Amino acid sequence: MSKRLGAIAGLLLIAVVAAACGSGGSGSSGSSGQSSSGSSSQAAQRIEVVGTEFAYNPGTITVKQGQPVEIVFKNEGTVPHDLLIDEFNVKTAAIAAGQSTTVRFTPSRAGQFKIYCAEPGHEAAGMVATLIVE
Ligand SMILES: [Cu+2]
């Protein structure tokens, strides 16, 4: 008899835990709604990109469509570099070694897009990266 009560208590405990998980899930979705209403638009997807001779790191950036993106571009090379994404009119100035610059845009469509350096010869030398919008 007591064994059976124990089993029932165990089932109740599982039910309570399951209910708690359920409410936790709805609670987190509620808080995400709160953050989007608080800032009027979604938080920017902040990404740091480092440029050197002749590469970007990371070489692939993945962002969400329709959500603002903020790229902080740092030149850790020895000559000026810039960062362009033609499809979204992203174009930083050519910044000197040791400098950084920030560019913001909102990717309006999904796909893969080329990130490249427009300084003469840099793209050909391999200074390219890929933006994936999903
Ligand atoms: Cu460059």
PDB file of C-alpha atoms and ligand atoms in Angstrom:
ATOM      1  CA  MET A   1       0.000   0.000   0.000  1.00  0.00           C
ATOM      2  CA  SER A   2       2.700   2.478   0.963  1.00  0.00           C
ATOM      3  CA  LYS A   3       4.668   1.367  -2.056  1.00  0.00           C
ATOM      4  CA  ARG A   4       1.716   2.267  -4.219  1.00  0.00           C
ATOM      5  CA  LEU A   5       1.358   5.683  -2.581  1.00  0.00           C
ATOM      6  CA  GLY A   6       5.039   6.237  -3.256  1.00  0.00           C
ATOM      7  CA  ALA A   7       4.491   5.470  -6.910  1.00  0.00           C
ATOM      8  CA  ILE A   8       1.589   7.925  -7.073  1.00  0.00           C
ATOM      9  CA  ALA A   9       3.664  10.582  -5.323  1.00  0.00           C
ATOM     10  CA  GLY A  10       6.406   9.951  -7.873  1.00  0.00           C
ATOM     11  CA  LEU A  11       3.989  10.445 -10.754  1.00  0.00           C
ATOM     12  CA  LEU A  12       2.716  13.664  -9.171  1.00  0.00           C
ATOM     13  CA  LEU A  13       6.290  14.883  -8.836  1.00  0.00           C
ATOM     14  CA  ILE A  14       6.906  14.203 -12.537  1.00  0.00           C
ATOM     15  CA  ALA A  15       3.699  16.076 -13.380  1.00  0.00           C
ATOM     16  CA  VAL A  16       4.785  19.060 -11.278  1.00  0.00           C
ATOM     17  CA  VAL A  17       8.236  19.133 -12.863  1.00  0.00           C
ATOM     18  CA  ALA A  18       6.683  18.903 -16.323  1.00  0.00           C
ATOM     19  CA  ALA A  19       4.313  21.757 -15.497  1.00  0.00           C
ATOM     20  CA  ALA A  20       7.204  23.849 -14.180  1.00  0.00           C
ATOM     21  CA  CYS A  21       9.129  23.247 -17.391  1.00  0.00           C
ATOM     22  CA  GLY A  22       6.083  24.221 -19.392  1.00  0.00           C
ATOM     23  CA  SER A  23       5.604  27.485 -17.544  1.00  0.00           C
ATOM     24  CA  GLY A  24       9.331  28.171 -17.765  1.00  0.00           C
ATOM     25  CA  GLY A  25       9.118  27.871 -21.520  1.00  0.00           C
ATOM     26  CA  SER A  26       6.212  30.288 -21.812  1.00  0.00           C
ATOM     27  CA  GLY A  27       7.969  32.623 -19.383  1.00  0.00           C
ATOM     28  CA  SER A  28      11.044  32.868 -21.584  1.00  0.00           C
ATOM     29  CA  SER A  29       8.961  33.597 -24.670  1.00  0.00           C
ATOM     30  CA  GLY A  30       7.219  36.312 -22.681  1.00  0.00           C
ATOM     31  CA  SER A  31      10.526  37.922 -21.760  1.00  0.00           C
ATOM     32  CA  SER A  32      11.683  37.933 -25.381  1.00  0.00           C
ATOM     33  CA  GLY A  33       8.500  39.784 -26.275  1.00  0.00           C
ATOM     34  CA  GLN A  34       9.305  42.230 -23.505  1.00  0.00           C
ATOM     35  CA  SER A  35      12.796  42.981 -24.830  1.00  0.00           C
ATOM     36  CA  SER A  36      11.518  43.606 -28.364  1.00  0.00           C
ATOM     37  CA  SER A  37       8.901  46.068 -27.106  1.00  0.00           C
ATOM     38  CA  GLY A  38      11.436  47.762 -24.848  1.00  0.00           C
ATOM     39  CA  SER A  39      13.888  48.721 -27.597  1.00  0.00           C
ATOM     40  CA  SER A  40      11.296  49.299 -30.353  1.00  0.00           C
ATOM     41  CA  SER A  41      13.378  47.133 -32.670  1.00  0.00           C
ATOM     42  CA  GLN A  42      15.341  43.975 -32.083  1.00  0.00           C
ATOM     43  CA  ALA A  43      18.778  44.204 -30.537  1.00  0.00           C
ATOM     44  CA  ALA A  44      21.541  44.474 -33.097  1.00  0.00           C
ATOM     45  CA  GLN A  45      23.529  41.381 -33.884  1.00  0.00           C
ATOM     46  CA  ARG A  46      26.976  42.651 -32.938  1.00  0.00           C
ATOM     47  CA  ILE A  47      29.851  40.950 -34.716  1.00  0.00           C
ATOM     48  CA  GLU A  48      33.555  41.665 -34.546  1.00  0.00           C
ATOM     49  CA  VAL A  49      35.541  41.121 -37.709  1.00  0.00           C
ATOM     50  CA  VAL A  50      39.304  41.402 -37.808  1.00  0.00           C
ATOM     51  CA  GLY A  51      41.108  42.250 -41.022  1.00  0.00           C
ATOM     52  CA  THR A  52      44.727  41.380 -41.756  1.00  0.00           C
ATOM     53  CA  GLU A  53      46.862  40.732 -44.864  1.00  0.00           C
ATOM     54  CA  PHE A  54      44.882  39.293 -46.501  1.00  0.00           C
ATOM     55  CA  ALA A  55      41.994  37.773 -44.678  1.00  0.00           C
ATOM     56  CA  TYR A  56      38.983  38.389 -42.505  1.00  0.00           C
ATOM     57  CA  ASN A  57      38.435  36.569 -39.258  1.00  0.00           C
ATOM     58  CA  PRO A  58      35.924  35.040 -38.938  1.00  0.00           C
ATOM     59  CA  GLY A  59      35.699  34.030 -42.560  1.00  0.00           C
ATOM     60  CA  THR A  60      31.999  33.295 -42.281  1.00  0.00           C
ATOM     61  CA  ILE A  61      29.409  35.418 -40.517  1.00  0.00           C
ATOM     62  CA  THR A  62      25.889  34.164 -39.965  1.00  0.00           C
ATOM     63  CA  VAL A  63      23.063  36.599 -39.165  1.00  0.00           C
ATOM     64  CA  LYS A  64      19.276  36.618 -39.157  1.00  0.00           C
ATOM     65  CA  GLN A  65      17.265  38.240 -41.897  1.00  0.00           C
ATOM     66  CA  GLY A  66      15.393  41.399 -40.936  1.00  0.00           C
ATOM     67  CA  GLN A  67      17.362  41.871 -37.725  1.00  0.00           C
ATOM     68  CA  PRO A  68      19.844  44.769 -37.480  1.00  0.00           C
ATOM     69  CA  VAL A  69      23.509  43.842 -37.751  1.00  0.00           C
ATOM     70  CA  GLU A  70      26.395  45.805 -36.320  1.00  0.00           C
ATOM     71  CA  ILE A  71      29.822  44.889 -37.609  1.00  0.00           C
ATOM     72  CA  VAL A  72      32.806  46.162 -35.693  1.00  0.00           C
ATOM     73  CA  PHE A  73      35.678  45.962 -38.144  1.00  0.00           C
ATOM     74  CA  LYS A  74      39.188  46.049 -36.719  1.00  0.00           C
ATOM     75  CA  ASN A  75      42.293  46.379 -38.806  1.00  0.00           C
ATOM     76  CA  GLU A  76      44.990  44.294 -37.178  1.00  0.00           C
ATOM     77  CA  GLY A  77      47.111  44.280 -40.291  1.00  0.00           C
ATOM     78  CA  THR A  78      49.815  46.701 -41.347  1.00  0.00           C
ATOM     79  CA  VAL A  79      48.177  48.462 -44.306  1.00  0.00           C
ATOM     80  CA  PRO A  80      44.721  50.093 -44.689  1.00  0.00           C
ATOM     81  CA  HIS A  81      41.742  47.781 -45.132  1.00  0.00           C
ATOM     82  CA  ASP A  82      38.003  48.196 -45.578  1.00  0.00           C
ATOM     83  CA  LEU A  83      34.935  45.965 -45.555  1.00  0.00           C
ATOM     84  CA  LEU A  84      32.224  45.942 -48.193  1.00  0.00           C
ATOM     85  CA  ILE A  85      29.025  43.992 -48.794  1.00  0.00           C
ATOM     86  CA  ASP A  86      27.585  45.273 -52.062  1.00  0.00           C
ATOM     87  CA  GLU A  87      24.112  43.739 -51.711  1.00  0.00           C
ATOM     88  CA  PHE A  88      23.385  45.702 -48.519  1.00  0.00           C
ATOM     89  CA  ASN A  89      25.306  48.877 -49.401  1.00  0.00           C
ATOM     90  CA  VAL A  90      27.785  48.193 -46.640  1.00  0.00           C
ATOM     91  CA  LYS A  91      31.026  50.072 -47.115  1.00  0.00           C
ATOM     92  CA  THR A  92      33.451  51.137 -44.440  1.00  0.00           C
ATOM     93  CA  ALA A  93      36.167  53.667 -45.023  1.00  0.00           C
ATOM     94  CA  ALA A  94      39.638  52.265 -45.536  1.00  0.00           C
ATOM     95  CA  ILE A  95      40.950  52.317 -42.006  1.00  0.00           C
ATOM     96  CA  ALA A  96      44.573  52.429 -40.991  1.00  0.00           C
ATOM     97  CA  ALA A  97      46.360  49.661 -39.167  1.00  0.00           C
ATOM     98  CA  GLY A  98      45.271  49.471 -35.547  1.00  0.00           C
ATOM     99  CA  GLN A  99      42.018  51.341 -36.167  1.00  0.00           C
ATOM    100  CA  SER A 100      38.459  50.081 -35.986  1.00  0.00           C
ATOM    101  CA  THR A 101      35.148  51.205 -37.407  1.00  0.00           C
ATOM    102  CA  THR A 102      31.532  50.189 -37.028  1.00  0.00           C
ATOM    103  CA  VAL A 103      28.960  49.688 -39.762  1.00  0.00           C
ATOM    104  CA  ARG A 104      25.271  48.891 -39.308  1.00  0.00           C
ATOM    105  CA  PHE A 105      22.737  47.463 -41.715  1.00  0.00           C
ATOM    106  CA  THR A 106      19.691  45.245 -41.744  1.00  0.00           C
ATOM    107  CA  PRO A 107      19.876  42.261 -44.094  1.00  0.00           C
ATOM    108  CA  SER A 108      16.632  42.387 -46.050  1.00  0.00           C
ATOM    109  CA  ARG A 109      16.968  39.030 -47.749  1.00  0.00           C
ATOM    110  CA  ALA A 110      18.382  35.607 -47.068  1.00  0.00           C
ATOM    111  CA  GLY A 111      21.270  34.040 -48.889  1.00  0.00           C
ATOM    112  CA  GLN A 112      25.034  34.067 -49.078  1.00  0.00           C
ATOM    113  CA  PHE A 113      26.808  37.319 -49.821  1.00  0.00           C
ATOM    114  CA  LYS A 114      30.400  38.252 -50.408  1.00  0.00           C
ATOM    115  CA  ILE A 115      32.305  40.383 -47.929  1.00  0.00           C
ATOM    116  CA  TYR A 116      35.431  41.828 -49.471  1.00  0.00           C
ATOM    117  CA  CYS A 117      38.143  44.429 -49.168  1.00  0.00           C
ATOM    118  CA  ALA A 118      38.134  47.015 -51.935  1.00  0.00           C
ATOM    119  CA  GLU A 119      41.752  48.052 -51.535  1.00  0.00           C
ATOM    120  CA  PRO A 120      43.611  47.310 -54.780  1.00  0.00           C
ATOM    121  CA  GLY A 121      44.599  43.663 -55.003  1.00  0.00           C
ATOM    122  CA  HIS A 122      43.290  42.659 -51.593  1.00  0.00           C
ATOM    123  CA  GLU A 123      40.239  40.725 -52.745  1.00  0.00           C
ATOM    124  CA  ALA A 124      42.375  38.911 -55.321  1.00  0.00           C
ATOM    125  CA  ALA A 125      44.856  38.124 -52.559  1.00  0.00           C
ATOM    126  CA  GLY A 126      42.109  36.372 -50.615  1.00  0.00           C
ATOM    127  CA  MET A 127      40.671  39.135 -48.479  1.00  0.00           C
ATOM    128  CA  VAL A 128      37.119  37.878 -48.735  1.00  0.00           C
ATOM    129  CA  ALA A 129      34.594  36.414 -46.328  1.00  0.00           C
ATOM    130  CA  THR A 130      31.045  35.146 -46.511  1.00  0.00           C
ATOM    131  CA  LEU A 131      27.909  36.630 -44.986  1.00  0.00           C
ATOM    132  CA  ILE A 132      25.157  34.094 -44.516  1.00  0.00           C
ATOM    133  CA  VAL A 133      21.696  35.545 -43.914  1.00  0.00           C
ATOM    134  CA  GLU A 134      19.147  33.018 -42.711  1.00  0.00           C
TER     135      GLU A 134
HETATM  136 CU    CU B   1      42.384  44.855 -47.364  1.00  0.00          CU
END
